[in-house]
Amino acid sequence: SSELTQDPAVSVALGQTVRITCHGDSLRRYYPSWYQQKPGQAPRLVNYGRNNRPSGIPDRISASYSGNTASLTITGAQAEDEADYYCNSRDSIGHHIVFGGGTKLTVL
Amino acid sequence: QVQLQESGPGLVKPSETLSLTCSVFGGSVTGGSFYWTWIRQPPQKGLEWIGYIDYSGNTNYLSSLKSRLTISRDTSNNQFSLRLTSVTAADTAVYYCARGYYSGYDKIDVWGQGTLVTVSS
């Protein structure tokens, strides 16, 4: 079982804003990262640390965190944002890497 | 730009050993402060971190796999490898190799395309 918990599925209307959340006690100590995975593709890093975006990731994708909850916000969702999203951090003692169970985002 | 490529058998029999290699292009397995990691994804399921070997050769394995798992590197060929013994159907997954960096957070920024390994007789 994962130490990071995500909602299995979320939907958003085209052009609207959606928040994908990740819960876990280790988030109180370790910053999260977020990955986007489209069908048949490898995951892609979309945000890491304190809301940092790799080159090529649009600024409509942002991250925040508070307490034991991390959030990935997509402002003005586009069709190409439809994907699975995974949060990632460390376990409670900081030794092992853990992933959340993933959230399937549907853009309506 | 760093690129990774997995290679290895796509079919392994139960109780046998799964072996995969990741070739690193455009970077060095001994360079920087990176770690080189394996992550797997069973069909229709989420991502599971398996383990890594860092730039200095230190390893870190998922506890539940530790007794069956070895991650090693070949610095002369700039590759790192996964060896998982006594496999069962539960080890069927797409296996990804990737590069990571830790600085209070894990930044896994380069991924291979993934390779499907099926455990079946």
mmCIF file with all atom_site columns, C-alpha atoms in Angstrom:
data_model
loop_
_atom_site.group_PDB
_atom_site.id
_atom_site.type_symbol
_atom_site.label_atom_id
_atom_site.label_alt_id
_atom_site.label_comp_id
_atom_site.label_asym_id
_atom_site.label_entity_id
_atom_site.label_seq_id
_atom_site.pdbx_PDB_ins_code
_atom_site.Cartn_x
_atom_site.Cartn_y
_atom_site.Cartn_z
_atom_site.occupancy
_atom_site.B_iso_or_equiv
_atom_site.pdbx_formal_charge
_atom_site.auth_seq_id
_atom_site.auth_comp_id
_atom_site.auth_asym_id
_atom_site.auth_atom_id
_atom_site.pdbx_PDB_model_num
ATOM 1   C CA . SER A 1 1   ? 0.000   0.000   0.000   1.00 0.00 ? 1   SER A CA 1
ATOM 2   C CA . SER A 1 2   ? 1.145   3.515   -0.822  1.00 0.00 ? 2   SER A CA 1
ATOM 3   C CA . GLU A 1 3   ? 2.023   6.025   1.897   1.00 0.00 ? 3   GLU A CA 1
ATOM 4   C CA . LEU A 1 4   ? 0.724   8.728   -0.437  1.00 0.00 ? 4   LEU A CA 1
ATOM 5   C CA . THR A 1 5   ? -3.003  8.834   -1.168  1.00 0.00 ? 5   THR A CA 1
ATOM 6   C CA . GLN A 1 6   ? -4.624  10.292  -4.267  1.00 0.00 ? 6   GLN A CA 1
ATOM 7   C CA . ASP A 1 7   ? -8.209  10.391  -5.510  1.00 0.00 ? 7   ASP A CA 1
ATOM 8   C CA . PRO A 1 8   ? -8.522  7.774   -8.269  1.00 0.00 ? 8   PRO A CA 1
ATOM 9   C CA . ALA A 1 9   ? -10.286 10.051  -10.731 1.00 0.00 ? 9   ALA A CA 1
ATOM 10  C CA . VAL A 1 10  ? -11.102 13.713  -11.257 1.00 0.00 ? 10  VAL A CA 1
ATOM 11  C CA . SER A 1 11  ? -12.813 15.502  -14.124 1.00 0.00 ? 11  SER A CA 1
ATOM 12  C CA . VAL A 1 12  ? -12.781 19.102  -15.291 1.00 0.00 ? 12  VAL A CA 1
ATOM 13  C CA . ALA A 1 13  ? -14.573 21.046  -17.976 1.00 0.00 ? 13  ALA A CA 1
ATOM 14  C CA . LEU A 1 14  ? -12.412 22.392  -20.771 1.00 0.00 ? 14  LEU A CA 1
ATOM 15  C CA . GLY A 1 15  ? -10.929 25.745  -19.757 1.00 0.00 ? 15  GLY A CA 1
ATOM 16  C CA . GLN A 1 16  ? -11.775 25.361  -16.093 1.00 0.00 ? 16  GLN A CA 1
ATOM 17  C CA . THR A 1 17  ? -9.474  24.876  -13.109 1.00 0.00 ? 17  THR A CA 1
ATOM 18  C CA . VAL A 1 18  ? -8.845  21.561  -11.394 1.00 0.00 ? 18  VAL A CA 1
ATOM 19  C CA . ARG A 1 19  ? -6.880  20.579  -8.306  1.00 0.00 ? 19  ARG A CA 1
ATOM 20  C CA . ILE A 1 20  ? -5.355  17.142  -7.872  1.00 0.00 ? 20  ILE A CA 1
ATOM 21  C CA . THR A 1 21  ? -4.410  16.301  -4.303  1.00 0.00 ? 21  THR A CA 1
ATOM 22  C CA . CYS A 1 22  ? -1.951  13.993  -2.594  1.00 0.00 ? 22  CYS A CA 1
ATOM 23  C CA . HIS A 1 23  ? -2.050  13.184  1.113   1.00 0.00 ? 23  HIS A CA 1
ATOM 24  C CA . GLY A 1 24  ? 0.633   11.685  3.300   1.00 0.00 ? 24  GLY A CA 1
ATOM 25  C CA . ASP A 1 25  ? 2.402   12.328  6.589   1.00 0.00 ? 25  ASP A CA 1
ATOM 26  C CA . SER A 1 26  ? 5.782   12.351  4.884   1.00 0.00 ? 26  SER A CA 1
ATOM 27  C CA . LEU A 1 27  ? 4.729   15.464  2.985   1.00 0.00 ? 27  LEU A CA 1
ATOM 28  C CA . ARG A 1 28  ? 5.214   17.373  6.243   1.00 0.00 ? 28  ARG A CA 1
ATOM 29  C CA . ARG A 1 29  ? 8.948   16.726  5.863   1.00 0.00 ? 29  ARG A CA 1
ATOM 30  C CA . TYR A 1 30  ? 9.663   16.080  2.193   1.00 0.00 ? 30  TYR A CA 1
ATOM 31  C CA . TYR A 1 31  ? 8.649   18.132  -0.809  1.00 0.00 ? 31  TYR A CA 1
ATOM 32  C CA . PRO A 1 32  ? 6.597   16.332  -3.461  1.00 0.00 ? 32  PRO A CA 1
ATOM 33  C CA . SER A 1 33  ? 7.079   15.983  -7.173  1.00 0.00 ? 33  SER A CA 1
ATOM 34  C CA . TRP A 1 34  ? 4.408   15.394  -9.786  1.00 0.00 ? 34  TRP A CA 1
ATOM 35  C CA . TYR A 1 35  ? 4.393   13.325  -12.948 1.00 0.00 ? 35  TYR A CA 1
ATOM 36  C CA . GLN A 1 36  ? 2.035   13.224  -15.913 1.00 0.00 ? 36  GLN A CA 1
ATOM 37  C CA . GLN A 1 37  ? 1.527   9.979   -17.801 1.00 0.00 ? 37  GLN A CA 1
ATOM 38  C CA . LYS A 1 38  ? -0.429  9.622   -21.005 1.00 0.00 ? 38  LYS A CA 1
ATOM 39  C CA . PRO A 1 39  ? -1.517  6.218   -22.364 1.00 0.00 ? 39  PRO A CA 1
ATOM 40  C CA . GLY A 1 40  ? 1.358   4.202   -23.744 1.00 0.00 ? 40  GLY A CA 1
ATOM 41  C CA . GLN A 1 41  ? 3.951   6.751   -22.649 1.00 0.00 ? 41  GLN A CA 1
ATOM 42  C CA . ALA A 1 42  ? 6.510   7.009   -19.899 1.00 0.00 ? 42  ALA A CA 1
ATOM 43  C CA . PRO A 1 43  ? 5.749   9.394   -17.050 1.00 0.00 ? 43  PRO A CA 1
ATOM 44  C CA . ARG A 1 44  ? 6.941   12.969  -17.427 1.00 0.00 ? 44  ARG A CA 1
ATOM 45  C CA . LEU A 1 45  ? 8.004   15.255  -14.584 1.00 0.00 ? 45  LEU A CA 1
ATOM 46  C CA . VAL A 1 46  ? 5.738   18.315  -14.506 1.00 0.00 ? 46  VAL A CA 1
ATOM 47  C CA . ASN A 1 47  ? 6.508   19.886  -11.124 1.00 0.00 ? 47  ASN A CA 1
ATOM 48  C CA . TYR A 1 48  ? 9.001   19.386  -8.319  1.00 0.00 ? 48  TYR A CA 1
ATOM 49  C CA . GLY A 1 49  ? 9.992   20.835  -4.986  1.00 0.00 ? 49  GLY A CA 1
ATOM 50  C CA . ARG A 1 50  ? 8.503   24.189  -4.168  1.00 0.00 ? 50  ARG A CA 1
ATOM 51  C CA . ASN A 1 51  ? 6.533   24.628  -7.388  1.00 0.00 ? 51  ASN A CA 1
ATOM 52  C CA . ASN A 1 52  ? 9.313   24.279  -9.942  1.00 0.00 ? 52  ASN A CA 1
ATOM 53  C CA . ARG A 1 53  ? 8.496   23.403  -13.536 1.00 0.00 ? 53  ARG A CA 1
ATOM 54  C CA . PRO A 1 54  ? 10.883  21.683  -15.942 1.00 0.00 ? 54  PRO A CA 1
ATOM 55  C CA . SER A 1 55  ? 11.494  23.354  -19.248 1.00 0.00 ? 55  SER A CA 1
ATOM 56  C CA . GLY A 1 56  ? 8.509   23.007  -21.569 1.00 0.00 ? 56  GLY A CA 1
ATOM 57  C CA . ILE A 1 57  ? 5.856   22.610  -18.889 1.00 0.00 ? 57  ILE A CA 1
ATOM 58  C CA . PRO A 1 58  ? 3.248   25.380  -19.191 1.00 0.00 ? 58  PRO A CA 1
ATOM 59  C CA . ASP A 1 59  ? 2.751   27.755  -16.293 1.00 0.00 ? 59  ASP A CA 1
ATOM 60  C CA . ARG A 1 60  ? -0.909  26.788  -16.083 1.00 0.00 ? 60  ARG A CA 1
ATOM 61  C CA . ILE A 1 61  ? 0.369   23.749  -14.130 1.00 0.00 ? 61  ILE A CA 1
ATOM 62  C CA . SER A 1 62  ? 1.378   24.730  -10.600 1.00 0.00 ? 62  SER A CA 1
ATOM 63  C CA . ALA A 1 63  ? 1.891   23.026  -7.272  1.00 0.00 ? 63  ALA A CA 1
ATOM 64  C CA . SER A 1 64  ? 1.416   23.896  -3.633  1.00 0.00 ? 64  SER A CA 1
ATOM 65  C CA . TYR A 1 65  ? 1.505   22.108  -0.328  1.00 0.00 ? 65  TYR A CA 1
ATOM 66  C CA . SER A 1 66  ? 0.317   22.562  3.227   1.00 0.00 ? 66  SER A CA 1
ATOM 67  C CA . GLY A 1 67  ? 0.745   20.211  6.125   1.00 0.00 ? 67  GLY A CA 1
ATOM 68  C CA . ASN A 1 68  ? 0.264   16.661  4.904   1.00 0.00 ? 68  ASN A CA 1
ATOM 69  C CA . THR A 1 69  ? -1.361  17.650  1.602   1.00 0.00 ? 69  THR A CA 1
ATOM 70  C CA . ALA A 1 70  ? 0.206   18.498  -1.742  1.00 0.00 ? 70  ALA A CA 1
ATOM 71  C CA . SER A 1 71  ? -1.807  19.837  -4.652  1.00 0.00 ? 71  SER A CA 1
ATOM 72  C CA . LEU A 1 72  ? -1.280  20.124  -8.358  1.00 0.00 ? 72  LEU A CA 1
ATOM 73  C CA . THR A 1 73  ? -3.464  22.807  -9.934  1.00 0.00 ? 73  THR A CA 1
ATOM 74  C CA . ILE A 1 74  ? -4.194  23.074  -13.635 1.00 0.00 ? 74  ILE A CA 1
ATOM 75  C CA . THR A 1 75  ? -5.625  26.468  -14.516 1.00 0.00 ? 75  THR A CA 1
ATOM 76  C CA . GLY A 1 76  ? -7.559  26.586  -17.791 1.00 0.00 ? 76  GLY A CA 1
ATOM 77  C CA . ALA A 1 77  ? -7.403  22.848  -18.473 1.00 0.00 ? 77  ALA A CA 1
ATOM 78  C CA . GLN A 1 78  ? -6.743  21.841  -22.041 1.00 0.00 ? 78  GLN A CA 1
ATOM 79  C CA . ALA A 1 79  ? -7.530  18.594  -23.835 1.00 0.00 ? 79  ALA A CA 1
ATOM 80  C CA . GLU A 1 80  ? -3.842  17.682  -23.785 1.00 0.00 ? 80  GLU A CA 1
ATOM 81  C CA . ASP A 1 81  ? -3.877  17.769  -19.982 1.00 0.00 ? 81  ASP A CA 1
ATOM 82  C CA . GLU A 1 82  ? -5.985  14.591  -19.911 1.00 0.00 ? 82  GLU A CA 1
ATOM 83  C CA . ALA A 1 83  ? -3.687  12.014  -18.345 1.00 0.00 ? 83  ALA A CA 1
ATOM 84  C CA . ASP A 1 84  ? -2.819  10.144  -15.179 1.00 0.00 ? 84  ASP A CA 1
ATOM 85  C CA . TYR A 1 85  ? -1.028  12.212  -12.554 1.00 0.00 ? 85  TYR A CA 1
ATOM 86  C CA . TYR A 1 86  ? 1.208   10.778  -9.843  1.00 0.00 ? 86  TYR A CA 1
ATOM 87  C CA . CYS A 1 87  ? 2.670   12.456  -6.797  1.00 0.00 ? 87  CYS A CA 1
ATOM 88  C CA . ASN A 1 88  ? 5.982   11.255  -5.428  1.00 0.00 ? 88  ASN A CA 1
ATOM 89  C CA . SER A 1 89  ? 7.929   11.824  -2.253  1.00 0.00 ? 89  SER A CA 1
ATOM 90  C CA . ARG A 1 90  ? 9.800   9.806   0.355   1.00 0.00 ? 90  ARG A CA 1
ATOM 91  C CA . ASP A 1 91  ? 8.531   7.423   2.995   1.00 0.00 ? 91  ASP A CA 1
ATOM 92  C CA . SER A 1 92  ? 8.143   8.504   6.604   1.00 0.00 ? 92  SER A CA 1
ATOM 93  C CA . ILE A 1 93  ? 11.845  8.005   7.380   1.00 0.00 ? 93  ILE A CA 1
ATOM 94  C CA . GLY A 1 94  ? 13.054  9.515   4.134   1.00 0.00 ? 94  GLY A CA 1
ATOM 95  C CA . HIS A 1 95  ? 14.744  6.372   2.895   1.00 0.00 ? 95  HIS A CA 1
ATOM 96  C CA . HIS A 1 96  ? 12.541  4.981   0.164   1.00 0.00 ? 96  HIS A CA 1
ATOM 97  C CA . ILE A 1 97  ? 10.875  6.680   -2.762  1.00 0.00 ? 97  ILE A CA 1
ATOM 98  C CA . VAL A 1 98  ? 7.098   6.366   -2.854  1.00 0.00 ? 98  VAL A CA 1
ATOM 99  C CA . PHE A 1 99  ? 4.435   7.196   -5.407  1.00 0.00 ? 99  PHE A CA 1
ATOM 100 C CA . GLY A 1 100 ? 0.797   7.945   -4.869  1.00 0.00 ? 100 GLY A CA 1
ATOM 101 C CA . GLY A 1 101 ? -1.729  5.647   -6.482  1.00 0.00 ? 101 GLY A CA 1
ATOM 102 C CA . GLY A 1 102 ? -2.368  8.112   -9.292  1.00 0.00 ? 102 GLY A CA 1
ATOM 103 C CA . THR A 1 103 ? -5.294  10.288  -10.365 1.00 0.00 ? 103 THR A CA 1
ATOM 104 C CA . LYS A 1 104 ? -6.921  9.922   -13.761 1.00 0.00 ? 104 LYS A CA 1
ATOM 105 C CA . LEU A 1 105 ? -7.829  13.384  -15.038 1.00 0.00 ? 105 LEU A CA 1
ATOM 106 C CA . THR A 1 106 ? -10.588 13.614  -17.605 1.00 0.00 ? 106 THR A CA 1
ATOM 107 C CA . VAL A 1 107 ? -11.103 16.871  -19.494 1.00 0.00 ? 107 VAL A CA 1
ATOM 108 C CA . LEU A 1 108 ? -14.756 17.168  -20.531 1.00 0.00 ? 108 LEU A CA 1
ATOM 109 C CA . GLN B 2 1   ? 20.457  15.761  -23.460 1.00 0.00 ? 1   GLN B CA 1
ATOM 110 C CA . VAL B 2 2   ? 20.422  12.553  -21.464 1.00 0.00 ? 2   VAL B CA 1
ATOM 111 C CA . GLN B 2 3   ? 18.515  9.620   -22.910 1.00 0.00 ? 3   GLN B CA 1
ATOM 112 C CA . LEU B 2 4   ? 17.884  6.185   -21.440 1.00 0.00 ? 4   LEU B CA 1
ATOM 113 C CA . GLN B 2 5   ? 17.105  2.905   -23.173 1.00 0.00 ? 5   GLN B CA 1
ATOM 114 C CA . GLU B 2 6   ? 15.983  -0.314  -21.502 1.00 0.00 ? 6   GLU B CA 1
ATOM 115 C CA . SER B 2 7   ? 16.842  -3.704  -22.947 1.00 0.00 ? 7   SER B CA 1
ATOM 116 C CA . GLY B 2 8   ? 16.188  -7.295  -21.977 1.00 0.00 ? 8   GLY B CA 1
ATOM 117 C CA . PRO B 2 9   ? 13.851  -10.245 -22.441 1.00 0.00 ? 9   PRO B CA 1
ATOM 118 C CA . GLY B 2 10  ? 10.140  -9.553  -22.660 1.00 0.00 ? 10  GLY B CA 1
ATOM 119 C CA . LEU B 2 11  ? 9.173   -12.961 -21.326 1.00 0.00 ? 11  LEU B CA 1
ATOM 120 C CA . VAL B 2 12  ? 10.482  -14.702 -18.220 1.00 0.00 ? 12  VAL B CA 1
ATOM 121 C CA . LYS B 2 13  ? 9.339   -18.007 -16.759 1.00 0.00 ? 13  LYS B CA 1
ATOM 122 C CA . PRO B 2 14  ? 8.087   -18.210 -13.169 1.00 0.00 ? 14  PRO B CA 1
ATOM 123 C CA . SER B 2 15  ? 10.842  -18.868 -10.611 1.00 0.00 ? 15  SER B CA 1
ATOM 124 C CA . GLU B 2 16  ? 13.520  -17.656 -13.025 1.00 0.00 ? 16  GLU B CA 1
ATOM 125 C CA . THR B 2 17  ? 15.512  -14.406 -13.009 1.00 0.00 ? 17  THR B CA 1
ATOM 126 C CA . LEU B 2 18  ? 14.471  -11.156 -14.658 1.00 0.00 ? 18  LEU B CA 1
ATOM 127 C CA . SER B 2 19  ? 17.430  -9.166  -15.985 1.00 0.00 ? 19  SER B CA 1
ATOM 128 C CA . LEU B 2 20  ? 17.225  -5.728  -17.586 1.00 0.00 ? 20  LEU B CA 1
ATOM 129 C CA . THR B 2 21  ? 19.846  -3.220  -18.627 1.00 0.00 ? 21  THR B CA 1
ATOM 130 C CA . CYS B 2 22  ? 19.522  0.525   -19.038 1.00 0.00 ? 22  CYS B CA 1
ATOM 131 C CA . SER B 2 23  ? 21.936  2.253   -21.392 1.00 0.00 ? 23  SER B CA 1
ATOM 132 C CA . VAL B 2 24  ? 22.685  5.888   -20.636 1.00 0.00 ? 24  VAL B CA 1
ATOM 133 C CA . PHE B 2 25  ? 23.393  8.288   -23.499 1.00 0.00 ? 25  PHE B CA 1
ATOM 134 C CA . GLY B 2 26  ? 24.510  11.878  -23.103 1.00 0.00 ? 26  GLY B CA 1
ATOM 135 C CA . GLY B 2 27  ? 25.413  11.530  -19.444 1.00 0.00 ? 27  GLY B CA 1
ATOM 136 C CA . SER B 2 28  ? 27.445  9.404   -17.070 1.00 0.00 ? 28  SER B CA 1
ATOM 137 C CA . VAL B 2 29  ? 26.269  6.973   -14.404 1.00 0.00 ? 29  VAL B CA 1
ATOM 138 C CA . THR B 2 30  ? 29.126  8.265   -12.231 1.00 0.00 ? 30  THR B CA 1
ATOM 139 C CA . GLY B 2 31  ? 28.558  11.960  -12.871 1.00 0.00 ? 31  GLY B CA 1
ATOM 140 C CA . GLY B 2 32  ? 26.871  14.669  -10.857 1.00 0.00 ? 32  GLY B CA 1
ATOM 141 C CA . SER B 2 33  ? 24.849  13.748  -7.796  1.00 0.00 ? 33  SER B CA 1
ATOM 142 C CA . PHE B 2 34  ? 22.298  11.658  -9.622  1.00 0.00 ? 34  PHE B CA 1
ATOM 143 C CA . TYR B 2 35  ? 20.839  8.310   -8.847  1.00 0.00 ? 35  TYR B CA 1
ATOM 144 C CA . TRP B 2 36  ? 19.800  5.801   -11.477 1.00 0.00 ? 36  TRP B CA 1
ATOM 145 C CA . THR B 2 37  ? 16.580  4.093   -10.685 1.00 0.00 ? 37  THR B CA 1
ATOM 146 C CA . TRP B 2 38  ? 14.134  1.390   -11.727 1.00 0.00 ? 38  TRP B CA 1
ATOM 147 C CA . ILE B 2 39  ? 10.392  1.945   -11.495 1.00 0.00 ? 39  ILE B CA 1
ATOM 148 C CA . ARG B 2 40  ? 7.755   -0.532  -12.594 1.00 0.00 ? 40  ARG B CA 1
ATOM 149 C CA . GLN B 2 41  ? 4.090   -0.368  -13.499 1.00 0.00 ? 41  GLN B CA 1
ATOM 150 C CA . PRO B 2 42  ? 1.909   -3.500  -13.511 1.00 0.00 ? 42  PRO B CA 1
ATOM 151 C CA . PRO B 2 43  ? -0.748  -3.530  -16.232 1.00 0.00 ? 43  PRO B CA 1
ATOM 152 C CA . GLN B 2 44  ? -3.495  -0.972  -15.524 1.00 0.00 ? 44  GLN B CA 1
ATOM 153 C CA . LYS B 2 45  ? -1.896  -0.060  -12.179 1.00 0.00 ? 45  LYS B CA 1
ATOM 154 C CA . GLY B 2 46  ? 0.224   2.700   -10.707 1.00 0.00 ? 46  GLY B CA 1
ATOM 155 C CA . LEU B 2 47  ? 3.936   3.331   -10.462 1.00 0.00 ? 47  LEU B CA 1
ATOM 156 C CA . GLU B 2 48  ? 6.081   1.392   -8.007  1.00 0.00 ? 48  GLU B CA 1
ATOM 157 C CA . TRP B 2 49  ? 9.634   2.404   -7.172  1.00 0.00 ? 49  TRP B CA 1
ATOM 158 C CA . ILE B 2 50  ? 11.948  -0.609  -7.078  1.00 0.00 ? 50  ILE B CA 1
ATOM 159 C CA . GLY B 2 51  ? 15.364  0.761   -6.188  1.00 0.00 ? 51  GLY B CA 1
ATOM 160 C CA . TYR B 2 52  ? 18.328  2.804   -7.308  1.00 0.00 ? 52  TYR B CA 1
ATOM 161 C CA . ILE B 2 53  ? 22.086  2.984   -7.540  1.00 0.00 ? 53  ILE B CA 1
ATOM 162 C CA . ASP B 2 54  ? 23.615  6.384   -7.048  1.00 0.00 ? 54  ASP B CA 1
ATOM 163 C CA . TYR B 2 55  ? 26.565  8.116   -8.678  1.00 0.00 ? 55  TYR B CA 1
ATOM 164 C CA . SER B 2 56  ? 28.984  6.668   -6.133  1.00 0.00 ? 56  SER B CA 1
ATOM 165 C CA . GLY B 2 57  ? 27.653  3.116   -6.399  1.00 0.00 ? 57  GLY B CA 1
ATOM 166 C CA . ASN B 2 58  ? 25.498  3.034   -3.292  1.00 0.00 ? 58  ASN B CA 1
ATOM 167 C CA . THR B 2 59  ? 22.214  1.155   -3.629  1.00 0.00 ? 59  THR B CA 1
ATOM 168 C CA . ASN B 2 60  ? 18.775  1.575   -2.096  1.00 0.00 ? 60  ASN B CA 1
ATOM 169 C CA . TYR B 2 61  ? 16.076  -1.066  -2.564  1.00 0.00 ? 61  TYR B CA 1
ATOM 170 C CA . LEU B 2 62  ? 12.371  -1.332  -1.863  1.00 0.00 ? 62  LEU B CA 1
ATOM 171 C CA . SER B 2 63  ? 12.171  -3.358  1.344   1.00 0.00 ? 63  SER B CA 1
ATOM 172 C CA . SER B 2 64  ? 9.688   -5.896  0.013   1.00 0.00 ? 64  SER B CA 1
ATOM 173 C CA . LEU B 2 65  ? 11.998  -6.749  -2.912  1.00 0.00 ? 65  LEU B CA 1
ATOM 174 C CA . LYS B 2 66  ? 15.348  -6.518  -1.151  1.00 0.00 ? 66  LYS B CA 1
ATOM 175 C CA . SER B 2 67  ? 15.881  -10.277 -0.834  1.00 0.00 ? 67  SER B CA 1
ATOM 176 C CA . ARG B 2 68  ? 15.404  -10.809 -4.597  1.00 0.00 ? 68  ARG B CA 1
ATOM 177 C CA . LEU B 2 69  ? 16.807  -7.626  -6.075  1.00 0.00 ? 69  LEU B CA 1
ATOM 178 C CA . THR B 2 70  ? 20.204  -6.464  -7.249  1.00 0.00 ? 70  THR B CA 1
ATOM 179 C CA . ILE B 2 71  ? 20.903  -3.193  -9.028  1.00 0.00 ? 71  ILE B CA 1
ATOM 180 C CA . SER B 2 72  ? 24.406  -2.785  -10.395 1.00 0.00 ? 72  SER B CA 1
ATOM 181 C CA . ARG B 2 73  ? 26.276  -0.659  -12.870 1.00 0.00 ? 73  ARG B CA 1
ATOM 182 C CA . ASP B 2 74  ? 28.844  -1.071  -15.639 1.00 0.00 ? 74  ASP B CA 1
ATOM 183 C CA . THR B 2 75  ? 30.783  2.176   -15.732 1.00 0.00 ? 75  THR B CA 1
ATOM 184 C CA . SER B 2 76  ? 32.833  1.204   -18.772 1.00 0.00 ? 76  SER B CA 1
ATOM 185 C CA . ASN B 2 77  ? 29.660  0.819   -20.848 1.00 0.00 ? 77  ASN B CA 1
ATOM 186 C CA . ASN B 2 78  ? 27.711  3.530   -19.011 1.00 0.00 ? 78  ASN B CA 1
ATOM 187 C CA . GLN B 2 79  ? 24.877  1.190   -18.102 1.00 0.00 ? 79  GLN B CA 1
ATOM 188 C CA . PHE B 2 80  ? 23.025  0.097   -15.017 1.00 0.00 ? 80  PHE B CA 1
ATOM 189 C CA . SER B 2 81  ? 21.116  -3.121  -14.552 1.00 0.00 ? 81  SER B CA 1
ATOM 190 C CA . LEU B 2 82  ? 18.309  -4.782  -12.653 1.00 0.00 ? 82  LEU B CA 1
ATOM 191 C CA . ARG B 2 83  ? 18.292  -8.390  -11.566 1.00 0.00 ? 83  ARG B CA 1
ATOM 192 C CA . LEU B 2 84  ? 15.209  -9.811  -9.886  1.00 0.00 ? 84  LEU B CA 1
ATOM 193 C CA . THR B 2 85  ? 15.253  -13.469 -8.876  1.00 0.00 ? 85  THR B CA 1
ATOM 194 C CA . SER B 2 86  ? 12.452  -15.981 -8.301  1.00 0.00 ? 86  SER B CA 1
ATOM 195 C CA . VAL B 2 87  ? 9.892   -14.026 -10.275 1.00 0.00 ? 87  VAL B CA 1
ATOM 196 C CA . THR B 2 88  ? 6.165   -14.647 -10.182 1.00 0.00 ? 88  THR B CA 1
ATOM 197 C CA . ALA B 2 89  ? 3.227   -13.339 -12.169 1.00 0.00 ? 89  ALA B CA 1
ATOM 198 C CA . ALA B 2 90  ? 3.094   -10.403 -9.731  1.00 0.00 ? 90  ALA B CA 1
ATOM 199 C CA . ASP B 2 91  ? 6.365   -9.160  -11.245 1.00 0.00 ? 91  ASP B CA 1
ATOM 200 C CA . THR B 2 92  ? 4.718   -8.706  -14.656 1.00 0.00 ? 92  THR B CA 1
ATOM 201 C CA . ALA B 2 93  ? 4.990   -4.996  -15.420 1.00 0.00 ? 93  ALA B CA 1
ATOM 202 C CA . VAL B 2 94  ? 6.395   -2.297  -17.631 1.00 0.00 ? 94  VAL B CA 1
ATOM 203 C CA . TYR B 2 95  ? 9.835   -1.578  -16.218 1.00 0.00 ? 95  TYR B CA 1
ATOM 204 C CA . TYR B 2 96  ? 11.203  1.944   -16.566 1.00 0.00 ? 96  TYR B CA 1
ATOM 205 C CA . CYS B 2 97  ? 14.734  3.085   -15.956 1.00 0.00 ? 97  CYS B CA 1
ATOM 206 C CA . ALA B 2 98  ? 15.130  6.714   -14.990 1.00 0.00 ? 98  ALA B CA 1
ATOM 207 C CA . ARG B 2 99  ? 17.502  9.340   -13.629 1.00 0.00 ? 99  ARG B CA 1
ATOM 208 C CA . GLY B 2 100 ? 16.803  11.099  -10.372 1.00 0.00 ? 100 GLY B CA 1
ATOM 209 C CA . TYR B 2 101 ? 18.243  13.783  -8.162  1.00 0.00 ? 101 TYR B CA 1
ATOM 210 C CA . TYR B 2 102 ? 17.476  14.332  -4.514  1.00 0.00 ? 102 TYR B CA 1
ATOM 211 C CA . SER B 2 103 ? 17.603  17.691  -2.785  1.00 0.00 ? 103 SER B CA 1
ATOM 212 C CA . GLY B 2 104 ? 14.785  17.604  -0.269  1.00 0.00 ? 104 GLY B CA 1
ATOM 213 C CA . TYR B 2 105 ? 12.639  16.252  -3.053  1.00 0.00 ? 105 TYR B CA 1
ATOM 214 C CA . ASP B 2 106 ? 13.057  13.638  -5.771  1.00 0.00 ? 106 ASP B CA 1
ATOM 215 C CA . LYS B 2 107 ? 13.381  15.073  -9.231  1.00 0.00 ? 107 LYS B CA 1
ATOM 216 C CA . ILE B 2 108 ? 13.089  12.098  -11.585 1.00 0.00 ? 108 ILE B CA 1
ATOM 217 C CA . ASP B 2 109 ? 13.525  13.997  -14.792 1.00 0.00 ? 109 ASP B CA 1
ATOM 218 C CA . VAL B 2 110 ? 14.690  11.552  -17.445 1.00 0.00 ? 110 VAL B CA 1
ATOM 219 C CA . TRP B 2 111 ? 12.845  8.314   -18.190 1.00 0.00 ? 111 TRP B CA 1
ATOM 220 C CA . GLY B 2 112 ? 13.368  5.484   -20.609 1.00 0.00 ? 112 GLY B CA 1
ATOM 221 C CA . GLN B 2 113 ? 10.479  4.457   -22.820 1.00 0.00 ? 113 GLN B CA 1
ATOM 222 C CA . GLY B 2 114 ? 9.801   1.399   -20.671 1.00 0.00 ? 114 GLY B CA 1
ATOM 223 C CA . THR B 2 115 ? 9.875   -2.288  -21.482 1.00 0.00 ? 115 THR B CA 1
ATOM 224 C CA . LEU B 2 116 ? 7.120   -4.795  -20.789 1.00 0.00 ? 116 LEU B CA 1
ATOM 225 C CA . VAL B 2 117 ? 8.218   -7.919  -18.970 1.00 0.00 ? 117 VAL B CA 1
ATOM 226 C CA . THR B 2 118 ? 5.704   -10.739 -18.739 1.00 0.00 ? 118 THR B CA 1
ATOM 227 C CA . VAL B 2 119 ? 6.206   -13.591 -16.293 1.00 0.00 ? 119 VAL B CA 1
ATOM 228 C CA . SER B 2 120 ? 4.563   -16.684 -17.738 1.00 0.00 ? 120 SER B CA 1
ATOM 229 C CA . SER B 2 121 ? 5.346   -20.277 -18.511 1.00 0.00 ? 121 SER B CA 1
#
